[in-house]
XYZ file of C-alpha atoms in Angstrom:
545
model
C 26.321 6.492 -13.257
C 29.362 4.738 -14.676
C 27.428 1.911 -16.336
C 23.727 0.954 -16.480
C 22.617 -1.727 -14.054
C 21.990 -4.309 -16.807
C 25.580 -3.981 -18.035
C 26.928 -4.301 -14.487
C 24.667 -7.285 -13.777
C 25.894 -9.052 -16.934
C 29.518 -8.280 -16.033
C 29.031 -9.702 -12.525
C 27.456 -12.869 -13.949
C 30.422 -13.226 -16.307
C 32.928 -12.869 -13.468
C 31.122 -15.469 -11.339
C 30.973 -17.893 -14.278
C 34.671 -17.463 -15.065
C 35.565 -18.051 -11.423
C 33.639 -21.308 -11.354
C 35.409 -22.442 -14.538
C 38.723 -22.169 -12.643
C 37.604 -24.513 -9.851
C 38.824 -27.782 -11.469
C 42.323 -26.316 -11.925
C 42.410 -25.140 -8.316
C 41.222 -28.553 -7.128
C 43.936 -30.355 -9.097
C 46.579 -28.178 -7.472
C 45.058 -28.820 -4.043
C 45.222 -32.564 -4.709
C 48.883 -32.262 -5.751
C 49.739 -30.446 -2.544
C 47.811 -33.013 -0.496
C 49.793 -35.875 -2.074
C 53.066 -34.123 -1.281
C 51.964 -33.507 2.286
C 51.058 -37.195 2.645
C 54.480 -38.294 1.381
C 56.246 -35.915 3.748
C 54.212 -37.191 6.705
C 55.209 -40.756 5.793
C 58.838 -39.625 5.472
C 58.630 -37.989 8.894
C 57.277 -41.183 10.469
C 60.182 -43.112 8.944
C 62.691 -40.592 10.277
C 61.244 -40.887 13.769
C 61.645 -44.682 13.611
C 65.167 -44.275 12.265
C 66.079 -41.994 15.121
C 64.726 -44.557 17.566
C 67.272 -47.195 16.492
C 70.269 -44.857 16.413
C 72.920 -45.559 19.041
C 75.145 -42.666 18.033
C 74.307 -39.222 19.481
C 75.792 -37.346 16.537
C 73.755 -39.261 13.972
C 70.627 -38.991 16.129
C 71.081 -35.224 16.245
C 71.473 -35.135 12.454
C 68.189 -37.055 12.030
C 66.471 -34.642 14.431
C 67.636 -31.798 12.211
C 66.170 -33.521 9.146
C 62.848 -33.928 10.978
C 62.828 -30.217 11.827
C 63.521 -29.266 8.193
C 60.856 -31.691 6.989
C 58.370 -30.016 9.360
C 59.239 -26.614 7.885
C 58.513 -27.944 4.399
C 55.183 -29.272 5.701
C 54.394 -25.828 7.128
C 55.095 -24.239 3.752
C 52.845 -26.743 2.006
C 50.117 -26.181 4.597
C 50.323 -22.449 3.904
C 50.022 -23.101 0.181
C 47.074 -25.403 0.805
C 45.292 -22.754 2.898
C 45.751 -20.164 0.156
C 44.308 -22.540 -2.422
C 41.375 -23.457 -0.177
C 40.567 -19.774 0.367
C 40.743 -19.188 -3.391
C 38.457 -22.163 -4.013
C 35.918 -20.914 -1.450
C 36.029 -17.423 -2.965
C 35.496 -18.698 -6.512
C 32.603 -20.931 -5.396
C 30.641 -17.944 -4.045
C 27.434 -16.923 -5.820
C 27.885 -13.207 -5.040
C 30.492 -10.472 -5.321
C 30.893 -8.807 -1.930
C 31.849 -5.289 -0.873
C 33.125 -4.809 2.674
C 32.245 -1.474 4.290
C 34.455 -0.313 7.138
C 35.373 2.739 9.111
C 35.959 3.969 12.618
C 32.930 4.669 14.804
C 30.992 7.866 14.053
C 32.164 8.212 10.446
C 28.736 7.605 8.866
C 29.359 3.999 7.848
C 25.977 2.729 9.056
C 24.149 5.684 7.511
C 25.839 4.932 4.181
C 24.749 1.298 4.369
C 21.180 2.311 5.163
C 20.978 4.441 2.027
C 22.540 1.731 -0.165
C 20.346 -1.133 1.079
C 17.104 0.667 1.931
C 17.221 -0.756 5.466
C 16.286 1.347 8.466
C 18.028 2.274 11.699
C 16.307 -0.701 13.302
C 18.117 -3.121 10.976
C 21.424 -1.247 10.546
C 21.680 0.831 13.697
C 23.649 4.054 13.848
C 24.491 5.744 17.093
C 25.661 9.307 16.852
C 28.648 9.729 19.147
C 28.834 6.139 20.380
C 29.893 2.904 18.660
C 26.858 0.728 18.023
C 27.653 -2.229 15.739
C 29.255 -5.090 17.667
C 28.819 -7.956 15.194
C 29.763 -8.434 11.568
C 26.745 -8.467 9.250
C 26.561 -9.825 5.704
C 23.781 -8.132 3.714
C 22.702 -9.932 0.529
C 20.676 -8.490 -2.341
C 17.723 -10.879 -2.391
C 13.971 -11.064 -2.723
C 13.935 -12.684 0.743
C 13.200 -10.452 3.746
C 14.728 -12.094 6.786
C 17.965 -12.578 8.674
C 19.882 -15.600 9.972
C 21.918 -15.457 13.192
C 24.961 -17.735 13.517
C 26.128 -18.393 17.082
C 29.533 -19.155 18.533
C 30.162 -22.326 20.486
C 31.259 -21.903 24.086
C 34.789 -22.986 23.154
C 34.937 -20.471 20.272
C 33.831 -17.702 22.612
C 36.481 -18.625 25.173
C 39.272 -19.009 22.606
C 38.433 -16.137 20.258
C 37.204 -13.535 22.745
C 38.048 -14.259 26.380
C 41.556 -15.623 25.737
C 42.491 -12.670 23.488
C 41.476 -10.112 26.102
C 42.993 -12.180 28.935
C 46.367 -12.217 27.158
C 46.291 -8.413 26.892
C 45.570 -8.110 30.617
C 48.032 -10.823 31.708
C 50.963 -8.772 30.416
C 50.469 -6.531 33.468
C 49.749 -9.212 36.069
C 52.170 -11.339 38.126
C 52.331 -14.990 37.083
C 50.297 -16.229 40.055
C 47.504 -13.734 39.320
C 47.136 -14.258 35.595
C 43.723 -14.991 34.133
C 43.181 -18.509 32.770
C 39.638 -19.571 31.906
C 38.644 -22.652 29.940
C 34.866 -22.381 30.200
C 32.040 -19.920 30.779
C 31.603 -21.168 34.329
C 35.265 -20.399 35.053
C 34.836 -16.911 33.577
C 31.904 -16.304 35.922
C 33.952 -17.278 38.977
C 37.449 -15.997 38.125
C 38.686 -13.066 40.207
C 39.481 -10.162 37.913
C 41.746 -7.332 39.108
C 40.088 -4.051 39.969
C 42.759 -2.199 38.020
C 46.149 -2.816 36.418
C 49.316 -1.692 38.151
C 52.065 0.365 36.570
C 51.445 1.995 33.222
C 49.160 -0.392 31.347
C 48.451 0.161 27.682
C 45.069 1.406 26.551
C 44.542 -1.987 24.905
C 45.051 -3.831 28.205
C 42.781 -1.399 30.059
C 40.073 -1.816 27.442
C 40.421 -5.618 27.558
C 39.994 -5.643 31.345
C 36.833 -3.544 30.956
C 35.436 -5.984 28.404
C 36.224 -9.024 30.535
C 34.390 -7.457 33.459
C 31.404 -6.714 31.226
C 31.403 -10.280 29.922
C 31.573 -11.602 33.469
C 28.715 -9.406 34.733
C 26.375 -10.100 31.830
C 27.135 -13.819 31.312
C 23.499 -14.771 31.856
C 22.411 -12.696 28.845
C 24.574 -14.530 26.299
C 25.460 -17.854 27.984
C 22.333 -19.653 26.830
C 22.644 -18.787 23.082
C 26.251 -20.037 22.940
C 26.287 -23.213 20.887
C 22.720 -22.730 19.636
C 21.555 -23.692 16.168
C 21.301 -20.999 13.497
C 18.262 -18.823 14.137
C 16.020 -17.213 11.486
C 14.703 -13.842 12.655
C 12.761 -10.933 11.196
C 14.593 -7.847 9.988
C 13.238 -5.883 12.942
C 14.948 -8.259 15.399
C 18.475 -7.734 14.046
C 19.348 -4.963 16.497
C 18.813 -7.264 19.498
C 21.689 -9.486 18.331
C 24.198 -6.993 16.917
C 24.441 -3.875 19.105
C 26.305 -2.735 22.195
C 24.269 -1.596 25.211
C 23.132 2.029 25.006
C 24.909 4.650 27.147
C 21.821 4.726 29.387
C 21.956 0.947 29.886
C 25.668 1.071 30.720
C 25.108 3.870 33.231
C 22.356 1.881 34.918
C 24.687 -1.128 35.095
C 27.508 0.884 36.646
C 25.043 2.255 39.228
C 23.960 -1.278 40.117
C 20.415 -0.801 38.848
C 20.343 -3.480 36.110
C 22.792 -5.683 34.217
C 22.936 -4.746 30.545
C 22.269 -7.447 27.953
C 25.222 -8.399 25.768
C 23.671 -11.037 23.583
C 26.029 -9.996 20.775
C 28.864 -11.825 22.569
C 27.281 -15.140 21.556
C 26.922 -14.139 17.888
C 29.439 -15.028 15.203
C 27.714 -13.143 12.369
C 24.302 -12.187 11.018
C 23.261 -12.706 7.402
C 20.612 -10.236 6.224
C 18.516 -10.772 3.099
C 16.703 -7.844 1.476
C 16.159 -6.190 -1.899
C 18.567 -3.307 -2.588
C 16.951 -0.284 -4.281
C 17.810 0.050 -7.999
C 19.951 -3.104 -7.999
C 17.533 -5.562 -9.581
C 18.816 -9.156 -9.493
C 22.541 -8.318 -9.422
C 24.372 -10.847 -7.243
C 26.004 -8.374 -4.879
C 26.474 -8.441 -1.111
C 27.693 -5.962 1.492
C 29.657 -6.859 4.618
C 29.340 -4.449 7.536
C 32.454 -4.500 9.738
C 32.214 -3.276 13.334
C 33.963 0.071 13.709
C 37.722 -0.166 13.420
C 39.717 1.513 16.138
C 37.071 1.000 18.837
C 39.157 -1.601 20.634
C 42.620 -3.124 20.692
C 44.160 -4.392 17.485
C 43.891 -8.037 18.566
C 40.133 -7.721 18.986
C 39.859 -5.784 15.714
C 41.401 -8.790 14.024
C 38.624 -10.999 15.391
C 36.133 -9.095 13.238
C 38.294 -9.653 10.142
C 39.093 -13.338 10.697
C 37.418 -15.626 8.184
C 36.915 -12.887 5.596
C 39.762 -14.008 3.335
C 37.359 -15.693 0.926
C 34.333 -13.417 1.413
C 35.408 -9.937 0.259
C 36.117 -8.656 -3.265
C 36.204 -4.901 -2.623
C 36.501 -2.722 0.487
C 35.076 0.737 1.054
C 36.703 2.610 3.955
C 34.717 5.573 5.262
C 36.463 8.627 6.743
C 34.772 11.724 8.111
C 36.422 15.102 8.737
C 35.380 17.476 11.497
C 36.305 21.061 12.229
C 38.653 19.764 14.929
C 40.118 16.884 12.936
C 40.559 17.123 9.186
C 43.720 15.027 8.950
C 44.845 11.406 8.995
C 46.674 9.890 11.950
C 48.529 6.643 12.626
C 45.269 4.743 13.177
C 44.273 5.223 9.512
C 47.441 3.529 8.252
C 46.999 0.771 10.832
C 43.394 0.176 9.718
C 44.476 0.011 6.074
C 47.122 -2.575 6.961
C 44.527 -4.676 8.785
C 42.089 -4.516 5.878
C 44.846 -5.520 3.442
C 45.104 -8.841 5.310
C 41.758 -9.838 3.807
C 43.251 -9.979 0.299
C 47.058 -9.835 0.703
C 47.789 -10.771 -2.918
C 45.910 -7.806 -4.429
C 47.325 -4.311 -4.842
C 45.904 -2.189 -2.009
C 44.633 0.541 -4.305
C 42.701 -2.044 -6.345
C 41.160 -3.560 -3.217
C 40.293 -0.480 -1.132
C 38.382 2.666 -2.101
C 38.520 5.600 0.315
C 35.328 7.600 0.909
C 35.343 11.016 2.616
C 31.920 11.632 4.152
C 31.314 15.390 4.224
C 27.930 15.346 5.958
C 29.124 17.581 8.800
C 29.075 21.319 9.330
C 32.790 21.303 8.575
C 31.790 20.978 4.925
C 33.855 20.907 1.769
C 36.876 22.725 3.177
C 37.404 20.079 5.846
C 36.942 17.334 3.242
C 39.534 18.983 0.991
C 41.986 19.240 3.899
C 41.492 15.584 4.789
C 42.040 14.516 1.186
C 45.205 16.609 0.898
C 46.587 15.232 4.158
C 45.743 11.632 3.162
C 47.547 12.087 -0.168
C 50.545 13.612 1.563
C 50.858 11.083 4.404
C 49.736 7.849 2.712
C 49.321 8.031 -1.061
C 52.635 9.760 -1.725
C 54.425 6.826 -0.127
C 52.787 4.269 -2.444
C 54.866 3.061 -5.387
C 51.776 1.739 -7.175
C 49.746 4.947 -7.243
C 47.993 4.674 -3.890
C 44.275 4.742 -3.143
C 41.414 6.349 -5.048
C 39.386 8.818 -2.989
C 35.756 9.828 -3.512
C 33.852 12.591 -1.687
C 30.179 12.081 -0.850
C 27.485 13.039 1.643
C 26.103 10.022 3.527
C 22.846 11.897 4.168
C 22.231 12.576 0.469
C 20.482 9.779 -1.469
C 21.853 10.922 -4.833
C 25.405 11.150 -3.513
C 25.199 7.651 -2.018
C 23.715 6.338 -5.284
C 26.688 7.736 -7.229
C 29.044 6.241 -4.669
C 27.456 2.798 -5.007
C 27.673 3.036 -8.797
C 31.389 3.676 -8.391
C 31.745 0.593 -6.190
C 29.792 -1.550 -8.652
C 31.912 -0.274 -11.506
C 35.055 -1.307 -9.629
C 33.629 -4.822 -9.257
C 33.670 -5.184 -13.049
C 37.472 -4.810 -12.863
C 37.799 -7.957 -10.737
C 39.113 -10.231 -13.536
C 42.537 -8.570 -13.267
C 42.510 -8.963 -9.490
C 41.466 -12.597 -9.874
C 44.372 -13.122 -12.259
C 46.751 -11.797 -9.583
C 45.276 -14.161 -6.989
C 45.467 -17.206 -9.250
C 49.042 -16.405 -10.272
C 50.042 -16.005 -6.633
C 48.323 -19.147 -5.355
C 49.190 -21.415 -8.268
C 52.848 -20.501 -8.545
C 53.940 -19.058 -5.203
C 57.513 -18.975 -6.419
C 58.831 -17.833 -3.052
C 57.305 -20.892 -1.382
C 58.531 -23.231 -4.114
C 62.038 -21.803 -3.808
C 62.111 -22.208 -0.040
C 60.834 -25.780 -0.294
C 63.452 -26.649 -2.927
C 66.228 -25.170 -0.771
C 65.071 -27.084 2.304
C 64.720 -30.279 0.269
C 68.360 -29.936 -0.827
C 69.325 -29.668 2.842
C 67.361 -32.822 3.627
C 69.034 -34.771 0.791
C 72.506 -33.693 1.946
C 71.721 -34.596 5.546
C 70.271 -37.966 4.610
C 73.377 -38.751 2.582
C 75.533 -38.099 5.637
C 73.259 -40.168 7.858
C 73.116 -43.161 5.535
C 76.892 -43.170 5.213
C 77.502 -43.028 8.927
C 74.546 -44.454 10.792
C 75.318 -47.334 13.171
C 72.412 -49.652 14.003
C 71.498 -51.879 16.927
C 72.638 -55.538 16.951
C 69.147 -56.786 16.157
C 68.706 -54.591 13.128
C 72.241 -55.376 11.893
C 71.717 -59.128 12.249
C 68.415 -59.042 10.409
C 70.009 -57.057 7.614
C 72.932 -59.518 7.305
C 70.657 -62.547 7.175
C 68.403 -60.936 4.598
C 71.272 -59.930 2.322
C 73.034 -63.278 2.733
C 69.926 -65.288 1.841
C 69.343 -63.141 -1.205
C 72.913 -63.501 -2.470
C 73.046 -67.268 -1.778
C 69.894 -67.823 -3.788
C 70.896 -65.598 -6.685
C 74.443 -66.921 -6.977
C 73.323 -70.552 -6.710
C 70.910 -70.062 -9.572
C 73.667 -68.353 -11.501
C 76.017 -71.297 -10.869
C 73.500 -73.824 -12.215
C 72.970 -71.747 -15.349
C 76.714 -71.352 -15.757
C 77.225 -75.094 -15.554
C 74.473 -75.803 -18.024
C 75.895 -73.240 -20.392
C 79.255 -75.023 -20.175
C 77.607 -78.263 -21.321
C 78.088 -80.089 -18.048
C 75.900 -83.070 -17.177
C 72.925 -81.864 -15.187
C 73.441 -84.549 -12.505
C 77.100 -83.584 -12.114
C 76.054 -79.962 -12.089
C 73.563 -80.590 -9.279
C 76.220 -82.512 -7.377
C 78.764 -79.732 -7.723
C 76.186 -77.179 -6.710
C 75.448 -79.187 -3.569
C 79.163 -79.272 -2.766
C 79.412 -75.555 -3.369
C 76.474 -74.790 -1.124
C 77.988 -76.859 1.635
C 81.339 -75.109 1.311
C 79.597 -71.745 1.016
C 77.513 -72.358 4.106
C 80.636 -72.956 6.158
C 82.348 -69.968 4.634
C 79.368 -67.666 5.068
C 78.974 -68.773 8.692
C 82.580 -67.890 9.316
C 82.182 -64.516 7.656
C 78.891 -63.904 9.446
C 80.509 -64.461 12.818
C 82.982 -61.743 11.957
C 80.123 -59.394 10.983
C 78.128 -60.218 14.121
C 81.113 -59.409 16.263
C 81.256 -55.987 14.601
C 77.525 -55.239 14.791
C 78.109 -51.766 16.070
C 80.385 -50.857 13.177
C 79.173 -48.605 10.380
C 76.797 -49.880 7.728
C 79.578 -49.833 5.108
C 80.960 -52.963 6.839
C 77.867 -54.896 5.705
C 78.604 -54.141 2.096
C 82.250 -55.169 2.418
C 81.379 -58.365 4.328
C 78.726 -59.394 1.813
C 81.172 -58.686 -1.008
C 83.727 -61.027 0.590
C 81.059 -63.700 1.018
C 80.073 -63.329 -2.634
C 83.671 -63.556 -3.884
C 84.326 -66.626 -1.727
C 81.216 -68.274 -3.150
C 82.213 -67.594 -6.761
C 85.779 -68.824 -6.199
C 84.480 -72.028 -4.576
C 82.125 -72.587 -7.493
C 84.948 -72.216 -9.977
C 87.071 -74.783 -8.073
C 84.159 -77.229 -8.005
C 83.768 -77.009 -11.784
C 87.515 -77.355 -12.269
C 87.691 -80.645 -10.319
C 84.462 -82.212 -11.560
């Protein structure tokens, strides 16, 4: 054992406390991003209005380009906001979680049983067939129960049916493509018997799953959208497992439709006391077997885990016929990396080679050597750690779990990497700055060249003229008073000036109105002429009074 359980428990408590101390800083950054997003949305609304009054196609196109760039900046800020929200959710958690993954038939479920003390009824294993269909979160707790969380009908359609339909539609003509927006439409839609040409294995598998979902809709339709359900530990299997081979055979033969209640389940939270773990705040997340289905459906099992996983244990199992890694192993590692993209893969993922088969140590050694050759040797940062163990041996599994717990105590460095990434995100900041420069340059061109409609031009002229008349009149009075002129004479001269100015400004205004479609620079020049005329008139009035 790397460290005694009290030391590990204290270390875990310290990590959780330090995470919570970072929450105010994360929240301040989230608020900053939100303010920037709000300003950019307001800017976008203004640009849309500006484009609406443009009468010049070239300028309108320039404004459209600014809107597109502004939207890209918003996308970057939204990405930054999502990263910060995931970090906040992760740091608010009251447990440190280890995800356990592996292809079907590697001994993943058996390993979990030995770690948690649960039985085959609660964490089912299935020999040669994949069994686990739903993600389970197992929490070390004095409670002994489970909570089932159900999908809504829309979530089921969008996250399951649509994904598989898209895989199938690649091999169907446009008028035959599958489009379902509800469970009732799935029940009635005509699915193809088979796919023409040379369909991929993913598309073939997706068609099979759509047919299964269509046949067994009555078994899971009612639970869709249900409230969370508290169940006993012995009921878990009813909500998390695929039909048995015998049930599938009976279905194919038309004897009975297999139940697929798992299709309505989002996840199951299991609460039980782990052996030897005391009160340590640790959880395990059981992923359905990777590689069972197409990559798009694999991703469904990983979605939403970005803020729930601190470590990952990937189980591999050699056999006499296969003691080597193939392309699927690298693909699975890439998928798992998506859960914590900011952390070095070797820090996040521990590889376990389960040697509980007759192939024995020699096969395990061959698998390790091949993994090092094909995957670890290509890693600049040292690659993945590998540990051998026997999933059927309690002592071996205990040593394995100690290793995983010991790795959890190294999380502060990983947390530092996450905070540095989310709080700085220099690549995002750089892209935003570059795009902002483009927006400033474009706006400069637009403001120099934009022509406006007659109505907008007229309103602008009147507003500027009124402002200048008022300001210059006040200035004239003060100038006269400063010159020692009699206040009555000053008022009289000002009245004369205003009369002369009104006539002059009307004359100038007519010229501006007649050129309402000219560029905005004309306004400035016209107002300048009006102002100069006013000042010259004022000087003449003082000279003759």
